[in-house]
Amino acid sequence: MSAVLTPTSRAGAPAGFDINRFLVRFGLFFLLAALVIVFTWLRPSFASAGNINDMLRSASISAIMFLGLTWIIAAGEIDVSFMSVAALSTMIVAGLVSAGAGWPLASLVALLAGLLVGLLNGLLVALMGLPALVITIATGGLAGSIAAAIGKGTSIPMATTGFAGALVDANLGLVPVLAVLVALLYAGAWMLQDRTTFGHYIYAMEQNRHAVVEAGIPAGKLLFLLYVVSAVLSSVAGVLLAADLSSGQPYIGSSYFIDGLTAVLLGGMALKMGKPNMVGTLTGVLLLAVLLSGAALLGWTDSQRQIVRAALLIAGVALVVWTRRKNRVRI
């Protein structure tokens, strides 16, 4: 077990400063800073308090949605149902609220729906050993179909946004309260992933699942938990998204699919050389928020923004593959 869980350095690695390694580990932070500077120079309104507040609020909702995905990919699996779960949650909340239900009840039902999807994913993938990609495509399709059926293929507007709207709109000075809460959430998740055996087990599952099982670690139960956490957090994000948009949106998940994978994979290059991690995902989310906000202010079309999203995802995948082949770093 120690060979799997104990940090090791690459055999024969040269001593001294490695500029390539430094750029790979910290390049995402430099890119984020560069984008902020460039967009502020091109459009001074980019750095306005209102725009920064909007970016942080949007990024906070995305960060909640992508947290569970980070752990699943770190464990060597995949979940492509997360964005459909969020879309389903927006529609459940909007449908119930528009029918006269209160926000607490509507939110609870949405969270239960997400929990059911997570339990189904965990059962089929973690406990029965079925292919994660196929299963989560299927469960995501199921969630998306139900979301579309609730509104008969259209969005559902809401006249009130309840406690979730109050949370989304609340500010602590110039910073959204939601952003502060997400920062605390990610700090706690970082502690779990980097400072506890829980996090070591997650990374070990990706490196050598067989060795993890042989060591007596309940890998199936751990992976089951990760799928449940991912789905529930996606539902939480969906509830907040419904409040932010004042509506349920059945097809909103498509943009979050690329953003989620990009934030996790590109963010995985930050600090840990291709290993998905909390700091990297949060940085990736902020990078996307800055890029999309700046692009909108510059008048880029939706198609142009989608091209940039796709290019970043390709870059993230390519960097992860290249880094792992070159370094074979163990965490």
Coordinates of C-alpha atoms in Angstrom, one line a residue:
M1 CA 0.0 0.0 0.0
S2 CA 2.8 2.4 0.8
A3 CA 4.0 2.2 -2.8
V4 CA 0.6 3.5 -3.9
L5 CA 0.0 6.1 -1.2
T6 CA 3.4 7.5 -0.3
P7 CA 4.6 10.6 -2.3
T8 CA 7.6 9.7 -4.4
S9 CA 9.8 11.7 -6.8
R10 CA 10.6 10.6 -10.3
A11 CA 13.6 8.4 -10.4
G12 CA 16.6 10.1 -11.9
A13 CA 15.0 13.5 -11.9
P14 CA 17.6 16.2 -12.4
A15 CA 18.3 18.4 -9.4
G16 CA 17.8 22.1 -9.5
F17 CA 15.3 24.4 -11.1
D18 CA 13.3 23.0 -14.0
I19 CA 11.7 25.9 -16.0
N20 CA 9.4 23.6 -18.0
R21 CA 8.0 22.0 -14.8
F22 CA 7.6 25.5 -13.3
L23 CA 5.7 26.8 -16.2
V24 CA 3.4 23.8 -16.3
R25 CA 2.6 24.0 -12.6
F26 CA 2.1 27.7 -12.4
G27 CA 1.2 28.7 -16.0
L28 CA -2.5 28.7 -15.3
F29 CA -2.1 31.4 -12.7
F30 CA 0.0 33.5 -15.0
L31 CA -2.6 33.1 -17.8
L32 CA -5.4 34.1 -15.5
A33 CA -3.4 37.3 -14.4
A34 CA -2.6 38.1 -18.0
L35 CA -6.2 37.8 -19.1
V36 CA -7.3 40.1 -16.3
I37 CA -4.7 42.7 -17.4
V38 CA -5.5 42.5 -21.1
F39 CA -9.2 42.7 -20.7
T40 CA -8.9 45.6 -18.3
W41 CA -6.7 47.4 -20.8
L42 CA -9.0 46.7 -23.7
R43 CA -12.3 47.4 -21.8
P44 CA -11.8 49.3 -18.5
S45 CA -15.4 48.4 -17.6
F46 CA -14.2 44.8 -17.2
A47 CA -12.6 45.8 -13.8
S48 CA -15.8 47.6 -12.6
A49 CA -17.2 46.5 -9.3
G50 CA -20.4 45.3 -10.9
N51 CA -18.7 43.1 -13.5
I52 CA -16.3 41.6 -10.9
N53 CA -19.3 40.8 -8.7
D54 CA -21.1 39.2 -11.7
M55 CA -18.1 37.1 -12.6
L56 CA -17.6 35.9 -9.0
R57 CA -21.2 35.0 -8.6
S58 CA -21.3 33.0 -11.9
A59 CA -18.0 31.3 -11.1
S60 CA -19.2 30.4 -7.6
I61 CA -22.2 28.4 -9.0
S62 CA -19.9 26.7 -11.5
A63 CA -17.4 25.9 -8.8
I64 CA -20.0 24.1 -6.7
M65 CA -21.1 22.0 -9.8
F66 CA -17.5 21.0 -10.6
L67 CA -16.2 20.1 -7.2
G68 CA -17.5 16.6 -7.2
L69 CA -16.4 16.1 -10.8
T70 CA -12.9 17.0 -9.7
W71 CA -12.8 14.1 -7.2
I72 CA -14.3 11.6 -9.7
I73 CA -11.7 12.4 -12.4
A74 CA -9.0 12.3 -9.8
A75 CA -10.1 8.8 -9.0
G76 CA -9.7 7.8 -12.6
E77 CA -13.4 7.8 -13.5
I78 CA -15.8 10.2 -15.4
D79 CA -19.2 11.7 -14.8
V80 CA -20.9 13.4 -17.8
S81 CA -24.3 13.6 -16.1
F82 CA -23.5 16.5 -13.7
M83 CA -24.7 19.3 -16.0
S84 CA -28.0 17.5 -16.8
V85 CA -28.6 17.0 -13.0
A86 CA -28.1 20.8 -12.6
A87 CA -30.6 21.5 -15.5
L88 CA -33.1 19.1 -14.0
S89 CA -32.8 20.8 -10.6
T90 CA -33.5 24.2 -12.2
M91 CA -36.7 22.8 -13.8
I92 CA -37.9 21.0 -10.7
V93 CA -37.5 24.2 -8.6
A94 CA -39.1 26.4 -11.3
G95 CA -42.0 23.9 -11.9
L96 CA -42.8 23.6 -8.2
V97 CA -42.5 27.3 -7.4
S98 CA -44.6 28.3 -10.4
A99 CA -47.2 25.8 -9.2
G100 CA -47.4 27.5 -5.8
A101 CA -44.9 25.4 -3.7
G102 CA -42.5 27.2 -1.4
W103 CA -38.8 27.5 -2.2
P104 CA -37.7 25.2 0.7
L105 CA -39.9 22.3 -0.6
A106 CA -38.9 22.9 -4.2
S107 CA -35.2 22.9 -3.3
L108 CA -35.6 19.8 -1.2
V109 CA -37.3 17.9 -4.1
A110 CA -34.5 19.1 -6.5
L111 CA -31.8 17.8 -4.1
L112 CA -33.6 14.5 -3.7
A113 CA -33.7 14.1 -7.5
G114 CA -30.0 14.8 -7.6
L115 CA -29.4 12.3 -4.8
L116 CA -31.3 9.6 -6.8
V117 CA -29.1 10.2 -9.9
G118 CA -26.0 10.0 -7.7
L119 CA -27.2 6.8 -6.1
L120 CA -27.9 5.3 -9.5
N121 CA -24.5 6.3 -10.9
G122 CA -22.8 4.9 -7.8
L123 CA -24.7 1.6 -7.9
L124 CA -24.1 1.0 -11.6
V125 CA -20.5 2.2 -11.9
A126 CA -18.9 1.8 -8.5
L127 CA -20.7 -1.3 -7.2
M128 CA -21.6 -3.2 -10.3
G129 CA -18.5 -2.2 -12.3
L130 CA -20.3 -0.9 -15.4
P131 CA -18.5 1.6 -17.7
A132 CA -18.7 5.1 -16.2
L133 CA -18.9 6.9 -19.5
V134 CA -21.8 4.8 -20.8
I135 CA -23.7 4.9 -17.6
T136 CA -23.4 8.6 -16.9
I137 CA -24.3 9.4 -20.5
A138 CA -27.5 7.3 -20.0
T139 CA -28.3 8.9 -16.6
G140 CA -27.5 12.3 -17.9
G141 CA -29.8 11.7 -20.8
L142 CA -32.5 10.5 -18.5
A143 CA -32.2 13.6 -16.3
G144 CA -32.1 15.9 -19.3
S145 CA -35.2 14.3 -20.8
I146 CA -37.1 14.7 -17.5
A147 CA -36.0 18.3 -17.4
A148 CA -37.3 19.0 -20.9
A149 CA -40.6 17.1 -20.1
I150 CA -41.3 19.2 -17.1
G151 CA -41.4 22.4 -19.1
K152 CA -42.5 20.7 -22.4
G153 CA -39.2 21.8 -24.0
T154 CA -39.3 25.4 -22.8
S155 CA -38.0 27.3 -19.8
I156 CA -40.2 28.1 -16.8
P157 CA -40.1 31.6 -15.4
M158 CA -40.4 32.3 -11.7
A159 CA -41.9 35.4 -10.1
T160 CA -40.0 34.8 -6.8
T161 CA -36.5 33.4 -6.1
G162 CA -36.9 32.8 -2.3
F163 CA -34.1 32.2 0.1
A164 CA -31.8 31.0 -2.8
G165 CA -32.2 34.3 -4.6
A166 CA -31.4 36.2 -1.4
L167 CA -28.2 34.1 -1.0
V168 CA -27.2 34.6 -4.6
D169 CA -27.7 38.4 -4.4
A170 CA -26.2 39.0 -1.0
N171 CA -22.8 40.8 -0.9
L172 CA -20.1 41.1 1.7
G173 CA -18.8 44.5 0.7
L174 CA -18.0 44.1 -3.0
V175 CA -17.8 40.3 -2.9
P176 CA -20.8 38.0 -3.2
V177 CA -21.5 36.1 0.0
L178 CA -21.8 33.0 -2.3
A179 CA -18.1 33.5 -3.4
V180 CA -17.0 33.6 0.3
L181 CA -19.0 30.4 1.0
V182 CA -17.5 28.6 -2.0
A183 CA -14.0 29.7 -1.0
L184 CA -14.6 28.1 2.4
L185 CA -16.1 25.0 0.7
Y186 CA -13.0 24.6 -1.5
A187 CA -10.7 25.2 1.4
G188 CA -12.4 22.3 3.3
A189 CA -12.3 20.1 0.2
W190 CA -8.6 20.9 -0.3
M191 CA -7.9 19.8 3.3
L192 CA -9.7 16.5 2.6
Q193 CA -7.9 15.9 -0.6
D194 CA -4.4 17.0 0.3
R195 CA -4.2 16.4 4.1
T196 CA -6.1 13.2 4.8
T197 CA -6.1 9.6 3.8
F198 CA -9.3 10.2 2.0
G199 CA -7.5 12.3 -0.6
H200 CA -4.6 9.9 -0.8
Y201 CA -7.1 7.0 -1.5
I202 CA -8.7 9.0 -4.3
Y203 CA -5.4 9.6 -6.1
A204 CA -4.3 6.0 -5.4
M205 CA -7.5 4.7 -7.1
E206 CA -6.5 6.4 -10.3
Q207 CA -2.9 5.2 -10.2
N208 CA -3.5 1.5 -9.3
R209 CA -7.1 0.4 -8.5
H210 CA -6.0 -3.2 -8.1
A211 CA -3.4 -2.3 -5.5
V212 CA -5.9 -0.2 -3.6
V213 CA -8.3 -3.1 -3.4
E214 CA -5.5 -5.5 -2.4
A215 CA -4.6 -3.1 0.4
G216 CA -8.0 -3.5 1.9
I217 CA -9.3 -0.1 1.0
P218 CA -13.1 -0.1 0.1
A219 CA -12.6 1.4 -3.4
G220 CA -16.1 0.6 -4.5
K221 CA -17.7 2.3 -1.5
L222 CA -15.5 5.3 -1.9
L223 CA -16.3 5.7 -5.6
F224 CA -20.0 5.3 -4.8
L225 CA -19.7 8.2 -2.3
L226 CA -18.0 10.3 -4.9
Y227 CA -20.8 9.9 -7.4
V228 CA -23.4 10.8 -4.8
V229 CA -21.5 13.9 -3.7
S230 CA -21.1 15.0 -7.4
A231 CA -24.8 14.7 -8.1
V232 CA -25.9 16.4 -4.9
L233 CA -23.5 19.3 -5.5
S234 CA -24.7 19.6 -9.1
S235 CA -28.3 19.8 -7.7
V236 CA -27.2 22.5 -5.2
A237 CA -25.7 24.4 -8.1
G238 CA -28.9 23.9 -10.1
V239 CA -31.0 25.4 -7.3
L240 CA -28.8 28.5 -7.1
L241 CA -28.7 28.7 -10.9
A242 CA -32.5 28.8 -11.0
A243 CA -32.5 31.6 -8.5
D244 CA -29.9 33.5 -10.4
L245 CA -31.8 33.2 -13.7
S246 CA -35.2 33.5 -12.1
S247 CA -36.2 30.5 -14.3
G248 CA -35.8 26.8 -15.0
Q249 CA -33.7 26.1 -18.1
P250 CA -33.9 22.5 -19.5
Y251 CA -31.0 22.9 -21.9
I252 CA -28.6 25.0 -19.9
G253 CA -26.3 22.0 -19.2
S254 CA -24.6 21.9 -22.6
S255 CA -22.3 24.9 -21.8
Y256 CA -21.4 23.6 -18.4
F257 CA -20.3 20.2 -19.9
I258 CA -17.3 21.7 -21.7
D259 CA -16.6 24.2 -18.9
G260 CA -16.6 21.5 -16.2
L261 CA -14.2 19.2 -18.1
T262 CA -12.0 22.2 -19.0
A263 CA -11.8 23.6 -15.5
V264 CA -10.9 20.2 -14.0
L265 CA -8.4 19.0 -16.7
L266 CA -6.7 22.4 -17.3
G267 CA -6.8 23.1 -13.6
G268 CA -5.2 19.8 -13.0
M269 CA -2.0 21.2 -14.4
A270 CA -1.8 23.7 -11.7
L271 CA 0.5 22.6 -8.9
K272 CA 0.0 18.9 -9.4
M273 CA 1.2 18.3 -12.9
G274 CA -2.0 16.7 -14.3
K275 CA -3.7 15.6 -11.1
P276 CA -7.1 17.1 -10.6
N277 CA -7.1 19.2 -7.5
M278 CA -9.2 21.9 -5.7
V279 CA -6.9 24.8 -6.3
G280 CA -6.6 24.0 -9.9
T281 CA -10.3 23.5 -10.5
L282 CA -11.1 26.8 -8.8
T283 CA -8.5 28.6 -10.8
G284 CA -9.8 27.0 -14.0
V285 CA -13.3 28.2 -13.1
L286 CA -12.1 31.7 -12.5
L287 CA -10.1 31.6 -15.8
L288 CA -13.3 30.6 -17.7
A289 CA -15.3 33.3 -16.0
V290 CA -12.8 36.0 -16.8
L291 CA -12.4 34.8 -20.4
L292 CA -16.1 34.6 -21.1
S293 CA -16.9 37.9 -19.5
G294 CA -14.1 39.7 -21.3
A295 CA -15.1 38.1 -24.6
A296 CA -18.7 39.3 -24.1
L297 CA -17.5 42.8 -23.4
L298 CA -15.4 42.7 -26.6
G299 CA -18.5 41.6 -28.6
W300 CA -17.5 38.1 -29.4
T301 CA -20.3 35.9 -30.7
D302 CA -21.5 32.8 -28.9
S303 CA -19.9 30.7 -31.6
Q304 CA -16.6 32.3 -31.1
R305 CA -16.8 31.8 -27.3
Q306 CA -17.7 28.1 -27.9
I307 CA -14.6 27.7 -30.1
V308 CA -12.4 29.2 -27.3
R309 CA -14.0 26.8 -24.8
A310 CA -13.3 23.8 -27.1
A311 CA -9.8 24.9 -27.7
L312 CA -9.1 25.2 -23.9
L313 CA -10.5 21.7 -23.4
I314 CA -8.3 20.3 -26.1
A315 CA -5.3 22.1 -24.6
G316 CA -6.2 20.7 -21.1
V317 CA -6.4 17.1 -22.3
A318 CA -3.2 17.4 -24.4
L319 CA -1.2 18.9 -21.5
V320 CA -2.4 16.2 -19.1
V321 CA -1.5 13.4 -21.5
W322 CA 1.9 15.0 -22.3
T323 CA 2.8 15.7 -18.7
R324 CA 1.9 12.2 -17.5
R325 CA 3.9 10.5 -20.3
K326 CA 6.9 12.8 -19.6
N327 CA 7.0 12.7 -15.8
R328 CA 4.8 9.9 -14.4
V329 CA 4.4 12.0 -11.3
R330 CA 3.0 10.3 -8.2
I331 CA 1.1 12.3 -5.6

